Short mmCIF file of C-alpha atoms in Angstrom, two decimals:
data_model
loop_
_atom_site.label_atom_id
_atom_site.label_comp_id
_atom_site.label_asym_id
_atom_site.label_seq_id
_atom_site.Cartn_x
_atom_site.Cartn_y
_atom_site.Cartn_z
CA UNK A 1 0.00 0.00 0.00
CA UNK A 2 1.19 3.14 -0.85
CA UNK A 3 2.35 6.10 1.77
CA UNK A 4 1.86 9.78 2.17
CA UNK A 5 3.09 12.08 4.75
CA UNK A 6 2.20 15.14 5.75
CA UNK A 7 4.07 17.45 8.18
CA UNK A 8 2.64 20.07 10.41
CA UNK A 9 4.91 23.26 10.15
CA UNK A 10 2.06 25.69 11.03
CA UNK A 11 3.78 27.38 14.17
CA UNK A 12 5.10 30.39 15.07
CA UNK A 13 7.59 29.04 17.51
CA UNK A 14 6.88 32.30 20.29
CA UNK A 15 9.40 30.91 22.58
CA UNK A 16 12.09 31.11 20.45
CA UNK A 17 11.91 34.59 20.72
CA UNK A 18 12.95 34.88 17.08
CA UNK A 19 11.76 36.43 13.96
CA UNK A 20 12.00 32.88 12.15
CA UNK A 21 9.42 30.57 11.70
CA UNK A 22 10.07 27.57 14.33
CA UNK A 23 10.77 24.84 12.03
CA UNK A 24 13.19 26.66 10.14
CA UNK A 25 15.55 26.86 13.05
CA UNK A 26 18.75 24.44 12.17
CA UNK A 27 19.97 21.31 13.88
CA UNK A 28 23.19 19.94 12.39
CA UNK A 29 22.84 22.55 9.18
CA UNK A 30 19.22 21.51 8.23
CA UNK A 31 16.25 23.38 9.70
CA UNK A 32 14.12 21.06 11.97
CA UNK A 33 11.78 20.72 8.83
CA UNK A 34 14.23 19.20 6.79
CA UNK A 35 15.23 16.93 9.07
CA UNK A 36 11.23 15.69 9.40
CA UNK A 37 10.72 15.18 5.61
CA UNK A 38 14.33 13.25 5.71
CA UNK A 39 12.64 10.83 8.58
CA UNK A 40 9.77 10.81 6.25
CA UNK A 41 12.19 8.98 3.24
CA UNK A 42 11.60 5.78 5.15
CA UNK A 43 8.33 5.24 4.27
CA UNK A 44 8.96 6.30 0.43
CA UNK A 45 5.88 8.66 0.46
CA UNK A 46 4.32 9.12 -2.65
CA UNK A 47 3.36 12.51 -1.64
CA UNK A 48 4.66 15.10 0.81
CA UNK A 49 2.05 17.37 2.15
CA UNK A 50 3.88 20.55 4.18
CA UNK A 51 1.05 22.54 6.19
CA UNK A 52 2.57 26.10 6.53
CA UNK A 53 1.02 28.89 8.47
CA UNK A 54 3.60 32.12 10.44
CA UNK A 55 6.10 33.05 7.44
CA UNK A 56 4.52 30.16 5.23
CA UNK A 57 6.65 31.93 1.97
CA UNK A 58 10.02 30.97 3.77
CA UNK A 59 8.78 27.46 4.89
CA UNK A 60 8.05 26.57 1.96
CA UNK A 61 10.67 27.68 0.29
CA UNK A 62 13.27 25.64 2.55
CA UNK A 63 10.52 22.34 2.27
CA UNK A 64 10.80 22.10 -2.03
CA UNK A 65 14.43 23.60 -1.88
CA UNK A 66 14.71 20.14 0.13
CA UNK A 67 12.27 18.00 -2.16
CA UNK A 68 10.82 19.99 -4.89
CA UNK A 69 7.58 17.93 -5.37
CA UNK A 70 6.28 19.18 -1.93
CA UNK A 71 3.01 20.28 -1.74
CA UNK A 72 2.54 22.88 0.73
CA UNK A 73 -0.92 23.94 1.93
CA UNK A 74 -1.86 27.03 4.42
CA UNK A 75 -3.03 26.81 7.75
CA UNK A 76 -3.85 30.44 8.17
CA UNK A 77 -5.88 30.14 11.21
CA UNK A 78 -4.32 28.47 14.79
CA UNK A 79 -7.29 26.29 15.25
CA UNK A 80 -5.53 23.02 16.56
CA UNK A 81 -3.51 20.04 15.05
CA UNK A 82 -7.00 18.34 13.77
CA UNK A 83 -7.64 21.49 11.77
CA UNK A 84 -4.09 21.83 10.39
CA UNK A 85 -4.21 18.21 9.25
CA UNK A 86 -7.39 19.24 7.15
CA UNK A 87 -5.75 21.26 5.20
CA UNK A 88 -4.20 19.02 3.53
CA UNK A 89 -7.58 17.09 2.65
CA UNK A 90 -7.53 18.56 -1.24
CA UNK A 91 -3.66 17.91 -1.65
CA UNK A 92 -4.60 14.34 -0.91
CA UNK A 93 -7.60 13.91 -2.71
CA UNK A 94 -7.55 10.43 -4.87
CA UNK A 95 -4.65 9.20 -2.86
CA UNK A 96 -5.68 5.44 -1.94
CA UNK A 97 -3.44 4.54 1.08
CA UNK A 98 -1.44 5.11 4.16
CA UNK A 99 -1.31 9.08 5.75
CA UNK A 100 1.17 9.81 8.04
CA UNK A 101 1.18 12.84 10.15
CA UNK A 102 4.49 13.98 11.26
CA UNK A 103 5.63 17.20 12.59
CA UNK A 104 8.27 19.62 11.48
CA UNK A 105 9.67 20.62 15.17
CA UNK A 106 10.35 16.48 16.12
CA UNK A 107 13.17 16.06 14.10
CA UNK A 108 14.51 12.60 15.18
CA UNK A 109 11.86 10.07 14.07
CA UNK A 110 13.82 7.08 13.47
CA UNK A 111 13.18 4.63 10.20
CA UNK A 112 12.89 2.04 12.35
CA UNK A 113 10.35 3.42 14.02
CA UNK A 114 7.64 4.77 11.24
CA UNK A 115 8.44 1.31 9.52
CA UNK A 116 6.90 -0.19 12.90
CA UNK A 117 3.89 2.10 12.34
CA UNK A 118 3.04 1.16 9.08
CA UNK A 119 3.82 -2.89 9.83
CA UNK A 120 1.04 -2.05 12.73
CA UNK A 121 -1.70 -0.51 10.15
CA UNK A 122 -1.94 -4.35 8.40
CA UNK A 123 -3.75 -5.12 11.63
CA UNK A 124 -5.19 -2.06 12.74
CA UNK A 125 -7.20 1.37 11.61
CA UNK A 126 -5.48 3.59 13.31
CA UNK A 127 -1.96 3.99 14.79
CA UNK A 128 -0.23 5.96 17.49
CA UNK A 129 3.18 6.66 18.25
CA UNK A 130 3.82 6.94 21.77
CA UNK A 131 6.49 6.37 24.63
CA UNK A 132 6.82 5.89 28.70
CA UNK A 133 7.67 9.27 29.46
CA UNK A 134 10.57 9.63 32.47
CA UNK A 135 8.66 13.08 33.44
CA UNK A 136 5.43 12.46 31.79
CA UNK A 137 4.58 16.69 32.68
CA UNK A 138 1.85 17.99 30.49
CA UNK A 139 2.22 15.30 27.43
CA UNK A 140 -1.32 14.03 26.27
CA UNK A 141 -1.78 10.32 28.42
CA UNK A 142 -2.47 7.27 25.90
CA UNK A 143 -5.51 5.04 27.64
CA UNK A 144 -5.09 1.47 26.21
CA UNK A 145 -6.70 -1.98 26.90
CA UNK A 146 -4.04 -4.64 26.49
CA UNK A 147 -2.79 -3.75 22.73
CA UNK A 148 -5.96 -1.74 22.02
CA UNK A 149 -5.73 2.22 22.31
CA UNK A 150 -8.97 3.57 23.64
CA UNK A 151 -8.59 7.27 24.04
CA UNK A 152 -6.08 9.92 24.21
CA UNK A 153 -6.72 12.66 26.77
CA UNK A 154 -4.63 15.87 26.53
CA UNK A 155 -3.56 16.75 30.05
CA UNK A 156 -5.46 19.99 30.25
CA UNK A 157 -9.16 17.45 30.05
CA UNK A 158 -7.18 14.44 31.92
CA UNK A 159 -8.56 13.01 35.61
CA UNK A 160 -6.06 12.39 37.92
CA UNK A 161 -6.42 8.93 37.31
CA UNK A 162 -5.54 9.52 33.50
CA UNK A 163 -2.33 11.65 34.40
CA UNK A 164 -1.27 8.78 36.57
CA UNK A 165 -0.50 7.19 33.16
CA UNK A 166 3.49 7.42 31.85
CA UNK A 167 2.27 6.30 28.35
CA UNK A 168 2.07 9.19 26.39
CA UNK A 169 1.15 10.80 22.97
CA UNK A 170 3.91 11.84 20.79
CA UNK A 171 1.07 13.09 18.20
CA UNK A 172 2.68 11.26 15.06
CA UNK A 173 -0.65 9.11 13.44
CA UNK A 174 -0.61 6.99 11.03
CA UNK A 175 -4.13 5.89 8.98
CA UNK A 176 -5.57 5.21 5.75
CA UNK A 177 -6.11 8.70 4.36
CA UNK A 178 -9.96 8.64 3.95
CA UNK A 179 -10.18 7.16 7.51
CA UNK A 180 -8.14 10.03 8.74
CA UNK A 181 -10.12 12.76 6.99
CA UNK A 182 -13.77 11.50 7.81
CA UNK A 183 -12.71 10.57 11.24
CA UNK A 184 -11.55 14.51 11.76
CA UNK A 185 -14.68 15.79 9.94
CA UNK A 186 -16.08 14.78 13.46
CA UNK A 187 -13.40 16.23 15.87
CA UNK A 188 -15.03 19.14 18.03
CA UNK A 189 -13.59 21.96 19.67
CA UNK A 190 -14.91 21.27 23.10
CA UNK A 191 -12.69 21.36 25.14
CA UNK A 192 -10.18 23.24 27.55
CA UNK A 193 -7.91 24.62 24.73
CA UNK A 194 -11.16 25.55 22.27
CA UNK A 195 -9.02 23.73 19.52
CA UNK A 196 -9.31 21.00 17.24
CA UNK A 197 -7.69 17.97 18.60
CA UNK A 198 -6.06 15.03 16.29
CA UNK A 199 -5.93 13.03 19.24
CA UNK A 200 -9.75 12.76 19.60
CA UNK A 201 -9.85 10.72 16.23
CA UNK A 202 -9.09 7.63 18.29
CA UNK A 203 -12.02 7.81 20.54
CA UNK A 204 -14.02 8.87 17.48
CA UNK A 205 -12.53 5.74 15.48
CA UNK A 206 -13.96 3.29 18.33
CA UNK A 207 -17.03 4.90 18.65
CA UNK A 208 -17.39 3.69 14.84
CA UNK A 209 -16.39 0.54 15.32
CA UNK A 210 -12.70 0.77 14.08
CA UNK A 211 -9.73 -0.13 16.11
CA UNK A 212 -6.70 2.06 17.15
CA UNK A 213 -3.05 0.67 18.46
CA UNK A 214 -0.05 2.17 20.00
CA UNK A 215 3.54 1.33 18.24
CA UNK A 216 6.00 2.27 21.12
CA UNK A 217 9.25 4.44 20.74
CA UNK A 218 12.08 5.78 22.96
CA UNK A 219 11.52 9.14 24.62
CA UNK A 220 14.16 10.59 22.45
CA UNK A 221 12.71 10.00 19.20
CA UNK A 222 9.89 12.35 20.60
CA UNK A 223 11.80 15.39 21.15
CA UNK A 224 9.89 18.27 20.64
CA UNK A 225 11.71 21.60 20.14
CA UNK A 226 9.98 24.37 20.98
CA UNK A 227 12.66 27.35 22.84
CA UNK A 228 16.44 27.95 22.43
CA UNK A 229 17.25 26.06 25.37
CA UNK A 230 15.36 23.44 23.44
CA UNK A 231 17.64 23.85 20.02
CA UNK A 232 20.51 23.55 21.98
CA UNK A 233 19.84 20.16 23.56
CA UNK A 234 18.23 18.77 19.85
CA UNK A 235 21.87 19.97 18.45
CA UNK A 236 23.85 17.99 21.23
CA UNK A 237 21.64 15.11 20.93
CA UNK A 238 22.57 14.94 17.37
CA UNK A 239 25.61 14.94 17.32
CA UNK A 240 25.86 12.69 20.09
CA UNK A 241 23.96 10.21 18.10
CA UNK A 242 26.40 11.24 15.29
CA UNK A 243 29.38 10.39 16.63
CA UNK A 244 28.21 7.10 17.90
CA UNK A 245 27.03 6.38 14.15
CA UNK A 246 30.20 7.09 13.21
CA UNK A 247 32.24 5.47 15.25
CA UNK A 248 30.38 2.15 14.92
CA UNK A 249 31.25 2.63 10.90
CA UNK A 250 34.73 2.30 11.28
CA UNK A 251 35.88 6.25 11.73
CA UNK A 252 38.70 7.35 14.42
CA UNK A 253 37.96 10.12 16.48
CA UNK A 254 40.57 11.25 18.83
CA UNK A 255 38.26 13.45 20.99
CA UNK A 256 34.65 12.68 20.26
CA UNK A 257 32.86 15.46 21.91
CA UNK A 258 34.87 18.15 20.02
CA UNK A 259 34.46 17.02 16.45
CA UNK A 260 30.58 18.41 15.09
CA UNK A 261 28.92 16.76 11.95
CA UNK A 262 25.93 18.06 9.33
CA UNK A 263 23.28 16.24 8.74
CA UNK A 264 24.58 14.76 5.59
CA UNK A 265 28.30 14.16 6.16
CA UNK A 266 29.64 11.19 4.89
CA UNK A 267 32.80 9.79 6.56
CA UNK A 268 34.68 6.31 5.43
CA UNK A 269 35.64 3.56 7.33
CA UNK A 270 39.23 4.29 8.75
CA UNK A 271 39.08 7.83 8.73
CA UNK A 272 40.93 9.64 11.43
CA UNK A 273 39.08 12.52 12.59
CA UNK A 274 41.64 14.77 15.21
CA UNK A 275 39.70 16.84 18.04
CA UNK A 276 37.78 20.13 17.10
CA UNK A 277 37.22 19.74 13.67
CA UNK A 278 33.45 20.96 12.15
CA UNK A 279 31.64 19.26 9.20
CA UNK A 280 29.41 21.78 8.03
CA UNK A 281 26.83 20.79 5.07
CA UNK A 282 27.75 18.71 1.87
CA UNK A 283 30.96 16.60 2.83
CA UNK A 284 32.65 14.08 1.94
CA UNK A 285 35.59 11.88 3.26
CA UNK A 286 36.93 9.01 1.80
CA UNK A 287 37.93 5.77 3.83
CA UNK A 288 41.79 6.28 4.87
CA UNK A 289 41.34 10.02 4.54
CA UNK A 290 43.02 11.67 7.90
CA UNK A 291 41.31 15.34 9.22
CA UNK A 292 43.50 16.96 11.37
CA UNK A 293 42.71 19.04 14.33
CA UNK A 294 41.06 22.74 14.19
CA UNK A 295 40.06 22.11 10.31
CA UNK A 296 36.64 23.13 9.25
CA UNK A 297 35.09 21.36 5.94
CA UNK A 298 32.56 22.66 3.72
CA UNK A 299 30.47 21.45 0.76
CA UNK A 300 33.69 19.05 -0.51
CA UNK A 301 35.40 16.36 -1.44
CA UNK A 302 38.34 14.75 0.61
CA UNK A 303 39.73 11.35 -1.28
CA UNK A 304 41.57 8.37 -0.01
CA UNK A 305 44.80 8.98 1.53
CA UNK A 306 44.22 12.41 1.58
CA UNK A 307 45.82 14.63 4.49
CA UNK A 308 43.81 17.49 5.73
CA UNK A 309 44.81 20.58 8.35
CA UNK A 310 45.78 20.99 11.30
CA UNK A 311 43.91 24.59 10.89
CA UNK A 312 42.74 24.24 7.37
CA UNK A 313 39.52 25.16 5.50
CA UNK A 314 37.98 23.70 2.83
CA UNK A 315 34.87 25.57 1.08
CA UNK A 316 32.22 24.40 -0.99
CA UNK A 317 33.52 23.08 -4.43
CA UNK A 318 36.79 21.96 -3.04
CA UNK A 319 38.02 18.65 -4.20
CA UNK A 320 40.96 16.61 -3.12
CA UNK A 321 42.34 13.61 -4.88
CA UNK A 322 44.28 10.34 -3.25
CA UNK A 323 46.95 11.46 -1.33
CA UNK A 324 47.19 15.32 -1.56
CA UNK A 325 47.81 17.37 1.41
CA UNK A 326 46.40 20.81 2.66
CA UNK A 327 48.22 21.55 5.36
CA UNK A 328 48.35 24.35 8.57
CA UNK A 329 46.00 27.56 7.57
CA UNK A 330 45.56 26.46 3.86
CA UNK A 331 42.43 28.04 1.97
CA UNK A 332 40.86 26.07 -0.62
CA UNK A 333 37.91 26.63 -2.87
CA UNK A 334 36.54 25.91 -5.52
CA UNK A 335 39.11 24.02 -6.60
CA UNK A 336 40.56 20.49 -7.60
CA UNK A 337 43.91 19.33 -6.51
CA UNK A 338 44.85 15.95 -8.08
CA UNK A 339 46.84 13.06 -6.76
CA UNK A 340 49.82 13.64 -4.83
CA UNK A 341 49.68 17.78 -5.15
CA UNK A 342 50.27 19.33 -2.04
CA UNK A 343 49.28 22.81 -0.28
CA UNK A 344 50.92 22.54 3.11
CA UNK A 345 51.60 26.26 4.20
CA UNK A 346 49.70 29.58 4.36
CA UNK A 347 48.28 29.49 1.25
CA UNK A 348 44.96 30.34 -0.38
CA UNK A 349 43.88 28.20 -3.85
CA UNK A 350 40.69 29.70 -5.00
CA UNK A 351 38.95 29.09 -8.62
CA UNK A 352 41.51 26.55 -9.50
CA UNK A 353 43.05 23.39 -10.90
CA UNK A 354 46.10 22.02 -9.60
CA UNK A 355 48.13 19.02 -11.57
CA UNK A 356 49.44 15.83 -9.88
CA UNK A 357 52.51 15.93 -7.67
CA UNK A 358 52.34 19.61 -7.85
CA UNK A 359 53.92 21.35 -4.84
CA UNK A 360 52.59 24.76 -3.81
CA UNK A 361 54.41 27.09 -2.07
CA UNK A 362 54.21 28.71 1.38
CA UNK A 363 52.14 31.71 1.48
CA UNK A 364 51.33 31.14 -2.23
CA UNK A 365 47.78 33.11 -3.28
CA UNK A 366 45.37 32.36 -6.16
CA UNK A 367 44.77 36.13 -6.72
CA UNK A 368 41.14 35.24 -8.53
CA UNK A 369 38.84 38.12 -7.53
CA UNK A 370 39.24 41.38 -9.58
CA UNK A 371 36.35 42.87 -7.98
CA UNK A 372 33.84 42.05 -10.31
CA UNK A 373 34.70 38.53 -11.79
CA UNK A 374 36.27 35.25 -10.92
CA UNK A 375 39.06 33.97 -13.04
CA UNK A 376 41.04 30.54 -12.69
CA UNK A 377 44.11 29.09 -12.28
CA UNK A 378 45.64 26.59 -13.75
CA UNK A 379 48.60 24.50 -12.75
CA UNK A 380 50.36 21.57 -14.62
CA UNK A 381 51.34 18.86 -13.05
CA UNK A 382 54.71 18.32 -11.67
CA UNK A 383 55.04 22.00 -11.27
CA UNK A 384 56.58 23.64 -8.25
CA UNK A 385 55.24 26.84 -6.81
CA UNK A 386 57.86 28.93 -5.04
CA UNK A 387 56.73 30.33 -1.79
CA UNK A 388 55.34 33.81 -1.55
CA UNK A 389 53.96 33.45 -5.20
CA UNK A 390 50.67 35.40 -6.06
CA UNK A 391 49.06 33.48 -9.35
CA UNK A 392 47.18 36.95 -10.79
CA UNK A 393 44.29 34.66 -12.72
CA UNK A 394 43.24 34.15 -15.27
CA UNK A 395 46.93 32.38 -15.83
CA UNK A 396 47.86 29.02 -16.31
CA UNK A 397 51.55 27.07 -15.25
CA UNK A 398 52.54 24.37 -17.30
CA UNK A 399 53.71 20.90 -16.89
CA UNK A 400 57.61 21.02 -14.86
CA UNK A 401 57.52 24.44 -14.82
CA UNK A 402 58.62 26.70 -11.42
CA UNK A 403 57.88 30.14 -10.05
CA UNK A 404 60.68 31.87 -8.15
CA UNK A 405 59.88 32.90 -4.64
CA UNK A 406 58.18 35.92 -4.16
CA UNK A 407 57.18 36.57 -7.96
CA UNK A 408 54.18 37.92 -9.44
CA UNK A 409 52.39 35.58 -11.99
CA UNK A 410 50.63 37.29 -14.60
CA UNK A 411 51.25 35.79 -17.84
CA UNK A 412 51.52 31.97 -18.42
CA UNK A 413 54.39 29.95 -17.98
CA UNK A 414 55.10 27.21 -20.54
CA UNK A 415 55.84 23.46 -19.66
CA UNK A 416 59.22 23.14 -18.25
CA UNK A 417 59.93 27.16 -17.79
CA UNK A 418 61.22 28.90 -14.32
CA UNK A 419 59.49 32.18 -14.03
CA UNK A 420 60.93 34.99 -12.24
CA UNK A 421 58.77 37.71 -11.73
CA UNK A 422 60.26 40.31 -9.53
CA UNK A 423 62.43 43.70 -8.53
CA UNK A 424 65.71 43.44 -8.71
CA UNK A 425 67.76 43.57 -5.68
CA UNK A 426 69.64 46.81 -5.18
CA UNK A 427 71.66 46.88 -1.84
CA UNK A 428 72.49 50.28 -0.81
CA UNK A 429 76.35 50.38 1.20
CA UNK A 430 75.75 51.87 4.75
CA UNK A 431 72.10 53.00 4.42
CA UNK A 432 70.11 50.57 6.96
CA UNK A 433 72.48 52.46 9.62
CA UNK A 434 72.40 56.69 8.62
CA UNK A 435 68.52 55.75 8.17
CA UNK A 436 68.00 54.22 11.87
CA UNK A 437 70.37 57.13 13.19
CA UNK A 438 68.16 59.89 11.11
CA UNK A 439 65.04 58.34 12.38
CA UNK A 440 66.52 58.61 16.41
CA UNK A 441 67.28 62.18 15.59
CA UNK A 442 63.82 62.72 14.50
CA UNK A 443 62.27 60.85 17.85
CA UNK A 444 64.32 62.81 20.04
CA UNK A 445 63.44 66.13 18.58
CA UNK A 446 60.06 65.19 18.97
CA UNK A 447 60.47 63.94 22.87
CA UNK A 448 62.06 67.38 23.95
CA UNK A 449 59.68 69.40 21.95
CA UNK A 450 56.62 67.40 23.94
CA UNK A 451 58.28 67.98 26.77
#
């Protein structure tokens, strides 16, 4: 049977005391909503069904920049979870199957889990996701008989005997679609809150003679974010989770706790990963490939046998064949090294292609920008950069050829050719000595006349 999600992204987020829409605020990179329509890729929905309300331009411009067939509907009154689910009742119109409400500020549904869920529909009308709360506070209580679910009760409308209960409602449902939408047609606002629950479709679903379930999850999964305090503790749980994954693949990590990863970063088995280094969005590391400490990756490509930092950065479009090395406060972007070149001092490579076996200078600068335009580098392979070198692009070195220390690159350099491209040396007999002597002469004039 086929599945559909659809994600509640409605809220303004008030606690965060920000002007952002709530589910746009970032975990690991990826706003919270992301993350929820990436949870969502385990079922394989066939449609993706984004209710937006506060800001709904910018969330749903961050939900199809993610997946560009999402549908996203308005909520553009605050009438409950039961309302904001019928919104989505003409974006799912004709769909024969399995609707799955998720939320876009619970970011750490696991596959396993939703799998579970739909496994559980086979045998019943309507499923719940729920948990044994350690602090069960103000979640909505889950009343079951045996497997059966008979009711949830939001805590405002519980009885004390009802908030004895640990088992409680982590809101996600899971129904065939047309069950879902007739049994909310029903849901009333009478209640504490004045709103329209989604929880009171299970009380509605056994008063029609349909049966409801709960699948059960770990507390964790559940985690709502709803302040900054909040953020902060769905960021450290990710990237505790993270490193774990990580680890259990085959990377090294000398100091766990002070390397950070994006959502999507990819590491290879025997990786070595040295303490405080961030993985920000789009990387990739090759098995073998060694990241050393203080280096911070973005949007590239690190091969096998690569050697990365200590103190480098890598920016988005940098890619590094087998065995090259960027070494301590290297720059790169935008920019292909191939096998064997190295980078290892002070250098920035911007716009650029660098040959195999190439060695670049110390303090050696891709001068690409000319304040309107980009313009690229090229350099052979084989070629040796001498150290204080600025490349003035667009230029190009050739295959064996070498650049003097300190020159000035502006035209190219054939294969095989030594470029020299600076002053000439004059010394001047005796001058370093009558200038520090004039300069004294001038201080001390100016020290009695202050005086």
């Amino acid at each position: 049977m086929p599945n559909s999600v659809i994600i509640l992204a409605a809220g303004k987020g008030t606690r965060m005391q920000s002007d952002l829409p709530k589910v746009l605020h970032k975990i690991a990179g990826a706003p919270m909503l992301v993350h929820a329509m990436k949870a969502s890729n385990a079922v394989q929905p066939e449609r993706t069904i984004v209710v937006a309300g506060h800001k709904a331009e910018l969330v749903e411009a961050a939900a199809t920049a993610h997946d560009e067939d999402a549908v996203i509907v308005r909520q553009t009154e605050q009438l409950g979870t039961g309302h904001a689910v019928l919104q989505a009742r003409e974006a799912m119109a004709g769909f024969d199957g399995n609707a799955i409400v998720l939320y876009g500020d619970t970011p750490f549904i696991r596959d396993e889990t939703l799998t579970a869920m739909i496994e559980a529909r086979a045998n019943y009308d309507v499923v719940i996701l729920g948990f044994h709360a350690a602090d069960p506070g103000k979640y909505g209580r889950l009343v079951t008989d045996g497997d059966a679910l008979k009711k949830i009760v939001e805590f405002k409308d519980a009885s004390d005997q009802e908030r004895a209960i640990t088992l409680c409602n982590s809101g996600v449902v899971c129904a065939n679609s047309d069950v879902l939408f007739d049994l909310l047609s029903n849901v009333s606002n009478d209640n504490a809150s004045g709103e329209y629950y989604l929880t009171d479709i299970v009380e509605i679903a056994g008063s029609k003679g349909l049966t409801a379930t709960v699948v059960h999850c770990d507390e964790a999964e559940t985690l709502g974010v709803n302040s900054r305090p909040e953020l902060a503790g769905a960021e450290a749980a990710f990237q505790s989770r993270a490193r774990i994954a990580a680890a259990e693949d085959g990377v090294m990590m000398m100091a766990p706790d002070t390397v950070f990863f994006s959502h999507d970063t990819a590491i290879g088995r025997d990786a070595v990963v040295e303490q405080n280094v961030v993985f920000a969005s789009g990387v990739t590391v090759e098995s073998g490939a060694t990241i050393r400490a203080f280096s911070h990756l973005e949007g590239c490509h690190v091969a096998q046998g690569a050697v990365v930092g200590p103190y480098a950065r890598l920016r988005p479009g940098a890619e590094l064949a087998e065995n090259t090395k960027i070494g301590n406060f290297v720059e790169v972007k935008n920019a292909t090294l191939a096998e064997g070149a190295k980078v290892n001092h002070l250098s920035y490579i911007g716009d650029a292609e660098i040959g195999a076996a190439t060695n670049i200078g110390a303090g050696t600068i891709t001068c690409n920008y000319d304040g309107v335009m980009k313009h690229k580098t090229i350099v052979g392979e084989r070629a040796f950069i001498g150290s204080n070198t600025m490349l003035v692009a667009p230029v190009t070195v050739g295959d064996d050829a070498m650049t003097g220390s300190g020159s000035v690159v502006t035209s190219n350099v054939p294969d095989g050719d030594l470029a020299i491209a600076r002053a000439k040396q004059v010394n001047k007999a005796g001058m370093a000595r009558r200038l520090v002597e004039k300069l004294k002469n001038i201080k001390k004039k100016r020290d009695e006349g202050a005086s």
